[in-house]
């Protein structure tokens, strides 16, 4: 991303932080654990626990969370959001934390950057691939009689508008 | 009925069997498909993580392209559909967001006024075409098969937004499977997440999630799994070998289909036109059984 100035990022992050704590009402969480007991990831990974993430947010341990691997482990299935008796959504909290971590330039999975770069350059997350049949025969869109994919016609203009709105979305 | 087809990045770049089967079956059910020229990524799997406004712009841009054609969008992907529903809803309720996005859209000569909406193919099949009309077209019913329905999370969540199916008890995919003459019993794990969204970040966890679900489905005695989301399909169909290794269990082997492939097969469309040779899972036996019906 272009034109990143540290002051603006700090301001942005504090704003997001405020939102994470107040809007998500993490302080009303009674730690009942309905989120964690239903979480399909927690079942297979002991170190992922949405209840603990909410506890950390309530205690202000945001920086620790931003630098942790756990915020990148949620599948976004939203089961926790539906199960919470207090209408807290660990899913939404995790999404805000991800936004904050990326904006603060903290380590995050490379695959997200690759996907974003692909969209900026080509308008889509991935160019059409060659695939194989079960017997090993190679095919692409044209050999399967599929037309070329739709894409932004003027890539330069697409890129310019996209990057400018991403930039405008940051607080000044 | 005419829709602007929006296959989405994942389907159009690798899930060719889904797109092929959709383009085969829908016209035969009275649905005309228009191309959405100039479409791009909806942003759900890209900018949503770093820039919510960038994500919403990308989605709004596609809605605006369809609105210029006075057509509703037909999506094949659960993520894209959630993205369209969320952004259309937010733009309607948030004046500031609508103003910001509208200004950006103007640069490309576009506008979005909430007239176009996006439908998931499940809704088009179940609610627009309807089961009665589908039933009329069945030439080779899927008799004697019991198929597990896997709708995928975003077809019924979140419940604070209108979703294609009911949040407490989604059953449209099951009903559509039964329309083809197969059984589709309910099972306890039906609503469990496939894990595919973290497959590039936490590979083992994602394979454990998908593998456990396949194992359970197999133990319940189902003949195969049917889904309608490219991300769920990708892990269930494409990564069974890795699941077998991880669980040290060769029995994690199950035919996996897109609903539209089975619909086409039961309508008498030849398997090669439905991309059935592109499924990685062992689908041959089941196809043969259907062709004999």
PDB file of N, CA, C and O in Angstrom, chain B residues 96 102 217 224 247 249 273 282:
ATOM      1  N   UNK B  96     -23.083   7.627   4.733  1.00  0.00           N
ATOM      2  CA  UNK B  96     -21.714   8.054   4.479  1.00  0.00           C
ATOM      3  C   UNK B  96     -20.983   7.052   3.580  1.00  0.00           C
ATOM      4  O   UNK B  96     -20.275   7.420   2.647  1.00  0.00           O
ATOM      5  N   UNK B 102     -20.190   5.771  -3.898  1.00  0.00           N
ATOM      6  CA  UNK B 102     -20.791   6.321  -5.110  1.00  0.00           C
ATOM      7  C   UNK B 102     -19.822   7.269  -5.818  1.00  0.00           C
ATOM      8  O   UNK B 102     -19.696   7.240  -7.040  1.00  0.00           O
ATOM      9  N   UNK B 217     -19.365 -38.585   7.797  1.00  0.00           N
ATOM     10  CA  UNK B 217     -20.332 -38.817   6.712  1.00  0.00           C
ATOM     11  C   UNK B 217     -20.251 -40.262   6.231  1.00  0.00           C
ATOM     12  O   UNK B 217     -21.250 -40.941   6.000  1.00  0.00           O
ATOM     13  N   UNK B 224     -22.185 -40.381  -0.804  1.00  0.00           N
ATOM     14  CA  UNK B 224     -21.387 -39.269  -1.324  1.00  0.00           C
ATOM     15  C   UNK B 224     -21.769 -37.979  -0.640  1.00  0.00           C
ATOM     16  O   UNK B 224     -22.716 -37.935   0.158  1.00  0.00           O
ATOM     17  N   UNK B 247      -4.794 -38.821   8.982  1.00  0.00           N
ATOM     18  CA  UNK B 247      -5.561 -39.641   9.914  1.00  0.00           C
ATOM     19  C   UNK B 247      -5.061 -41.097   9.927  1.00  0.00           C
ATOM     20  O   UNK B 247      -5.565 -41.903  10.692  1.00  0.00           O
ATOM     21  N   UNK B 249      -5.728 -43.270   7.737  1.00  0.00           N
ATOM     22  CA  UNK B 249      -7.002 -43.969   7.541  1.00  0.00           C
ATOM     23  C   UNK B 249      -7.382 -43.917   6.056  1.00  0.00           C
ATOM     24  O   UNK B 249      -7.821 -42.893   5.552  1.00  0.00           O
ATOM     25  N   UNK B 273     -19.811 -33.209 -20.303  1.00  0.00           N
ATOM     26  CA  UNK B 273     -20.264 -31.820 -20.388  1.00  0.00           C
ATOM     27  C   UNK B 273     -20.423 -31.183 -19.019  1.00  0.00           C
ATOM     28  O   UNK B 273     -20.627 -29.984 -18.891  1.00  0.00           O
ATOM     29  N   UNK B 282     -13.351 -40.209  -5.950  1.00  0.00           N
ATOM     30  CA  UNK B 282     -13.771 -41.367  -6.764  1.00  0.00           C
ATOM     31  C   UNK B 282     -15.262 -41.344  -7.106  1.00  0.00           C
ATOM     32  O   UNK B 282     -16.068 -41.946  -6.412  1.00  0.00           O
TER      33      UNK B 282
END
